[in-house]
Amino acid sequence: MPDSTEAETRDRLARAAYTLSAADARLRGRVSRDQGALSFPHARALRALAEEGPLSISRLAGHTETTGAAVTQLVNGLVKSGDVTRERVEDDRRTVLVRITASGLRRHEERERKLAAAFDETLEHFRPAQLTAAIEVMAAITAFYDKL
């Protein structure tokens, strides 16, 4: 059984995780209202396509950590905004490849620059060991959420 200090710290961590989840929900809300905004799933899709090249829906779903159905909706939005194209594979007409466009690549690169600057500013006072510990804790919380 954890002592009171440990229990209090774990409670604070649980509350921080909840607050992070709520912040993500607020971000999703802003994205749905602002046509120029880019959600984390959309950004992950553009990043995967920029780094890996054209991907099938199922492979893109793996890169975005979501389902095929959800990534299909995500791709629909990215096609509509001109950030990606869909192409049928000649050898297998059932397979669709998603390819990033030049404007999608520019959008991805601009977001990556802004995100890197924001992370640098937000995290500049943390030492590498603290950030490494945070990564481990976030991975554990992710696994915990996946079990729920």
PDB file of C-alpha atoms in Angstrom:
ATOM      1  CA  MET A   1       0.000   0.000   0.000  1.00  0.00           C
ATOM      2  CA  PRO A   2       1.492   3.386  -0.984  1.00  0.00           C
ATOM      3  CA  ASP A   3       2.162   5.927   1.765  1.00  0.00           C
ATOM      4  CA  SER A   4       0.126   9.157   1.840  1.00  0.00           C
ATOM      5  CA  THR A   5       2.745  11.185  -0.055  1.00  0.00           C
ATOM      6  CA  GLU A   6       2.945   8.580  -2.808  1.00  0.00           C
ATOM      7  CA  ALA A   7      -0.850   8.295  -2.963  1.00  0.00           C
ATOM      8  CA  GLU A   8      -1.171  12.081  -3.151  1.00  0.00           C
ATOM      9  CA  THR A   9       1.420  12.244  -5.940  1.00  0.00           C
ATOM     10  CA  ARG A  10      -0.366   9.522  -7.909  1.00  0.00           C
ATOM     11  CA  ASP A  11      -3.652  11.383  -7.445  1.00  0.00           C
ATOM     12  CA  ARG A  12      -2.030  14.568  -8.773  1.00  0.00           C
ATOM     13  CA  LEU A  13      -0.696  12.598 -11.749  1.00  0.00           C
ATOM     14  CA  ALA A  14      -4.151  11.150 -12.460  1.00  0.00           C
ATOM     15  CA  ARG A  15      -5.618  14.656 -12.345  1.00  0.00           C
ATOM     16  CA  ALA A  16      -2.880  15.930 -14.667  1.00  0.00           C
ATOM     17  CA  ALA A  17      -3.651  13.111 -17.124  1.00  0.00           C
ATOM     18  CA  TYR A  18      -7.330  14.042 -16.999  1.00  0.00           C
ATOM     19  CA  THR A  19      -6.448  17.703 -17.584  1.00  0.00           C
ATOM     20  CA  LEU A  20      -4.292  16.728 -20.578  1.00  0.00           C
ATOM     21  CA  SER A  21      -7.175  14.703 -21.988  1.00  0.00           C
ATOM     22  CA  ALA A  22      -9.499  17.688 -21.522  1.00  0.00           C
ATOM     23  CA  ALA A  23      -6.983  19.977 -23.270  1.00  0.00           C
ATOM     24  CA  ASP A  24      -6.906  17.530 -26.192  1.00  0.00           C
ATOM     25  CA  ALA A  25     -10.720  17.654 -26.352  1.00  0.00           C
ATOM     26  CA  ARG A  26     -10.599  21.473 -26.389  1.00  0.00           C
ATOM     27  CA  LEU A  27      -8.050  21.331 -29.214  1.00  0.00           C
ATOM     28  CA  ARG A  28     -10.331  19.020 -31.179  1.00  0.00           C
ATOM     29  CA  GLY A  29     -13.175  21.478 -30.637  1.00  0.00           C
ATOM     30  CA  ARG A  30     -11.091  24.374 -31.946  1.00  0.00           C
ATOM     31  CA  VAL A  31     -10.063  22.323 -34.970  1.00  0.00           C
ATOM     32  CA  SER A  32     -13.687  21.552 -35.798  1.00  0.00           C
ATOM     33  CA  ARG A  33     -14.530  25.285 -35.699  1.00  0.00           C
ATOM     34  CA  ASP A  34     -11.420  26.665 -37.432  1.00  0.00           C
ATOM     35  CA  GLN A  35     -10.977  25.533 -41.007  1.00  0.00           C
ATOM     36  CA  GLY A  36      -7.248  26.296 -40.983  1.00  0.00           C
ATOM     37  CA  ALA A  37      -6.500  24.318 -37.822  1.00  0.00           C
ATOM     38  CA  LEU A  38      -4.950  20.881 -37.967  1.00  0.00           C
ATOM     39  CA  SER A  39      -5.832  18.197 -35.424  1.00  0.00           C
ATOM     40  CA  PHE A  40      -3.214  15.848 -34.014  1.00  0.00           C
ATOM     41  CA  PRO A  41      -4.583  12.879 -36.024  1.00  0.00           C
ATOM     42  CA  HIS A  42      -4.508  14.959 -39.233  1.00  0.00           C
ATOM     43  CA  ALA A  43      -0.995  16.141 -38.405  1.00  0.00           C
ATOM     44  CA  ARG A  44       0.151  12.564 -37.690  1.00  0.00           C
ATOM     45  CA  ALA A  45      -1.248  11.480 -41.055  1.00  0.00           C
ATOM     46  CA  LEU A  46       0.583  14.247 -42.903  1.00  0.00           C
ATOM     47  CA  ARG A  47       3.775  13.462 -40.993  1.00  0.00           C
ATOM     48  CA  ALA A  48       3.551   9.754 -41.847  1.00  0.00           C
ATOM     49  CA  LEU A  49       2.957  10.521 -45.513  1.00  0.00           C
ATOM     50  CA  ALA A  50       5.808  13.062 -45.578  1.00  0.00           C
ATOM     51  CA  GLU A  51       8.217  10.575 -43.979  1.00  0.00           C
ATOM     52  CA  GLU A  52       7.055   7.294 -45.534  1.00  0.00           C
ATOM     53  CA  GLY A  53       5.639   8.328 -48.900  1.00  0.00           C
ATOM     54  CA  PRO A  54       2.305   7.010 -50.196  1.00  0.00           C
ATOM     55  CA  LEU A  55       0.534   4.616 -47.815  1.00  0.00           C
ATOM     56  CA  SER A  56      -2.505   2.387 -47.974  1.00  0.00           C
ATOM     57  CA  ILE A  57      -5.406   3.226 -45.679  1.00  0.00           C
ATOM     58  CA  SER A  58      -4.526   0.327 -43.366  1.00  0.00           C
ATOM     59  CA  ARG A  59      -0.858   1.332 -43.099  1.00  0.00           C
ATOM     60  CA  LEU A  60      -1.837   4.961 -42.543  1.00  0.00           C
ATOM     61  CA  ALA A  61      -4.224   3.818 -39.798  1.00  0.00           C
ATOM     62  CA  GLY A  62      -1.276   2.150 -38.084  1.00  0.00           C
ATOM     63  CA  HIS A  63       0.803   5.319 -38.293  1.00  0.00           C
ATOM     64  CA  THR A  64      -2.023   7.454 -36.891  1.00  0.00           C
ATOM     65  CA  GLU A  65      -2.903   4.909 -34.185  1.00  0.00           C
ATOM     66  CA  THR A  66      -6.533   4.750 -35.257  1.00  0.00           C
ATOM     67  CA  THR A  67      -8.942   2.483 -37.120  1.00  0.00           C
ATOM     68  CA  GLY A  68      -9.291   2.114 -40.868  1.00  0.00           C
ATOM     69  CA  ALA A  69     -12.769   3.666 -40.717  1.00  0.00           C
ATOM     70  CA  ALA A  70     -11.511   6.655 -38.729  1.00  0.00           C
ATOM     71  CA  VAL A  71      -8.531   7.186 -41.026  1.00  0.00           C
ATOM     72  CA  THR A  72     -10.864   7.065 -44.033  1.00  0.00           C
ATOM     73  CA  GLN A  73     -12.811   9.998 -42.559  1.00  0.00           C
ATOM     74  CA  LEU A  74      -9.549  11.745 -41.755  1.00  0.00           C
ATOM     75  CA  VAL A  75      -8.335  11.252 -45.342  1.00  0.00           C
ATOM     76  CA  ASN A  76     -11.659  12.580 -46.674  1.00  0.00           C
ATOM     77  CA  GLY A  77     -10.995  15.857 -44.858  1.00  0.00           C
ATOM     78  CA  LEU A  78      -7.398  16.019 -46.060  1.00  0.00           C
ATOM     79  CA  VAL A  79      -8.495  15.365 -49.662  1.00  0.00           C
ATOM     80  CA  LYS A  80     -11.102  18.122 -49.361  1.00  0.00           C
ATOM     81  CA  SER A  81      -8.469  20.581 -48.103  1.00  0.00           C
ATOM     82  CA  GLY A  82      -6.073  19.587 -50.911  1.00  0.00           C
ATOM     83  CA  ASP A  83      -3.446  18.141 -48.567  1.00  0.00           C
ATOM     84  CA  VAL A  84      -3.544  14.572 -49.915  1.00  0.00           C
ATOM     85  CA  THR A  85      -4.749  12.615 -52.922  1.00  0.00           C
ATOM     86  CA  ARG A  86      -6.197   9.122 -53.194  1.00  0.00           C
ATOM     87  CA  GLU A  87      -5.011   6.791 -55.943  1.00  0.00           C
ATOM     88  CA  ARG A  88      -6.076   3.265 -56.837  1.00  0.00           C
ATOM     89  CA  VAL A  89      -3.245   0.766 -57.202  1.00  0.00           C
ATOM     90  CA  GLU A  90      -3.129  -0.511 -60.786  1.00  0.00           C
ATOM     91  CA  ASP A  91      -2.314  -4.112 -59.794  1.00  0.00           C
ATOM     92  CA  ASP A  92      -4.990  -4.247 -57.087  1.00  0.00           C
ATOM     93  CA  ARG A  93      -7.948  -1.926 -57.686  1.00  0.00           C
ATOM     94  CA  ARG A  94      -9.199  -2.638 -54.133  1.00  0.00           C
ATOM     95  CA  THR A  95      -6.175  -0.905 -52.628  1.00  0.00           C
ATOM     96  CA  VAL A  96      -6.111   2.868 -52.290  1.00  0.00           C
ATOM     97  CA  LEU A  97      -2.865   4.745 -51.749  1.00  0.00           C
ATOM     98  CA  VAL A  98      -2.890   8.091 -49.996  1.00  0.00           C
ATOM     99  CA  ARG A  99      -0.230  10.555 -51.175  1.00  0.00           C
ATOM    100  CA  ILE A 100       0.681  13.935 -49.677  1.00  0.00           C
ATOM    101  CA  THR A 101       0.443  16.910 -52.049  1.00  0.00           C
ATOM    102  CA  ALA A 102       2.896  19.804 -52.294  1.00  0.00           C
ATOM    103  CA  SER A 103       0.495  22.014 -50.321  1.00  0.00           C
ATOM    104  CA  GLY A 104       0.037  19.243 -47.737  1.00  0.00           C
ATOM    105  CA  LEU A 105       3.807  18.964 -47.376  1.00  0.00           C
ATOM    106  CA  ARG A 106       4.105  22.741 -46.885  1.00  0.00           C
ATOM    107  CA  ARG A 107       1.323  22.626 -44.286  1.00  0.00           C
ATOM    108  CA  HIS A 108       3.044  19.731 -42.503  1.00  0.00           C
ATOM    109  CA  GLU A 109       6.445  21.466 -42.494  1.00  0.00           C
ATOM    110  CA  GLU A 110       4.966  24.737 -41.187  1.00  0.00           C
ATOM    111  CA  ARG A 111       3.123  22.924 -38.393  1.00  0.00           C
ATOM    112  CA  GLU A 112       6.278  20.993 -37.465  1.00  0.00           C
ATOM    113  CA  ARG A 113       8.222  24.281 -37.202  1.00  0.00           C
ATOM    114  CA  LYS A 114       5.535  25.865 -35.008  1.00  0.00           C
ATOM    115  CA  LEU A 115       5.218  22.750 -32.856  1.00  0.00           C
ATOM    116  CA  ALA A 116       8.997  22.483 -32.364  1.00  0.00           C
ATOM    117  CA  ALA A 117       9.208  26.142 -31.330  1.00  0.00           C
ATOM    118  CA  ALA A 118       6.278  25.751 -28.917  1.00  0.00           C
ATOM    119  CA  PHE A 119       7.766  22.588 -27.396  1.00  0.00           C
ATOM    120  CA  ASP A 120      11.161  24.259 -27.028  1.00  0.00           C
ATOM    121  CA  GLU A 121       9.599  27.248 -25.263  1.00  0.00           C
ATOM    122  CA  THR A 122       7.363  25.118 -23.040  1.00  0.00           C
ATOM    123  CA  LEU A 123       9.994  22.567 -22.060  1.00  0.00           C
ATOM    124  CA  GLU A 124      13.172  24.679 -21.991  1.00  0.00           C
ATOM    125  CA  HIS A 125      13.512  24.615 -18.194  1.00  0.00           C
ATOM    126  CA  PHE A 126      13.373  20.804 -17.951  1.00  0.00           C
ATOM    127  CA  ARG A 127      16.551  18.736 -17.974  1.00  0.00           C
ATOM    128  CA  PRO A 128      16.874  15.744 -20.329  1.00  0.00           C
ATOM    129  CA  ALA A 129      16.539  13.289 -17.411  1.00  0.00           C
ATOM    130  CA  GLN A 130      13.239  14.905 -16.416  1.00  0.00           C
ATOM    131  CA  LEU A 131      11.948  14.711 -19.978  1.00  0.00           C
ATOM    132  CA  THR A 132      13.004  11.064 -20.207  1.00  0.00           C
ATOM    133  CA  ALA A 133      11.098  10.320 -16.995  1.00  0.00           C
ATOM    134  CA  ALA A 134       8.066  12.156 -18.401  1.00  0.00           C
ATOM    135  CA  ILE A 135       8.227  10.041 -21.559  1.00  0.00           C
ATOM    136  CA  GLU A 136       8.230   6.867 -19.468  1.00  0.00           C
ATOM    137  CA  VAL A 137       5.286   8.069 -17.372  1.00  0.00           C
ATOM    138  CA  MET A 138       3.313   9.088 -20.467  1.00  0.00           C
ATOM    139  CA  ALA A 139       3.957   5.684 -22.044  1.00  0.00           C
ATOM    140  CA  ALA A 140       2.695   3.977 -18.873  1.00  0.00           C
ATOM    141  CA  ILE A 141      -0.417   6.175 -18.806  1.00  0.00           C
ATOM    142  CA  THR A 142      -1.039   5.424 -22.487  1.00  0.00           C
ATOM    143  CA  ALA A 143      -0.863   1.692 -21.757  1.00  0.00           C
ATOM    144  CA  PHE A 144      -3.201   2.216 -18.792  1.00  0.00           C
ATOM    145  CA  TYR A 145      -5.730   4.084 -20.973  1.00  0.00           C
ATOM    146  CA  ASP A 146      -5.545   1.325 -23.588  1.00  0.00           C
ATOM    147  CA  LYS A 147      -6.489  -1.216 -20.908  1.00  0.00           C
ATOM    148  CA  LEU A 148      -9.633   0.700 -19.896  1.00  0.00           C
TER     149      LEU A 148
END
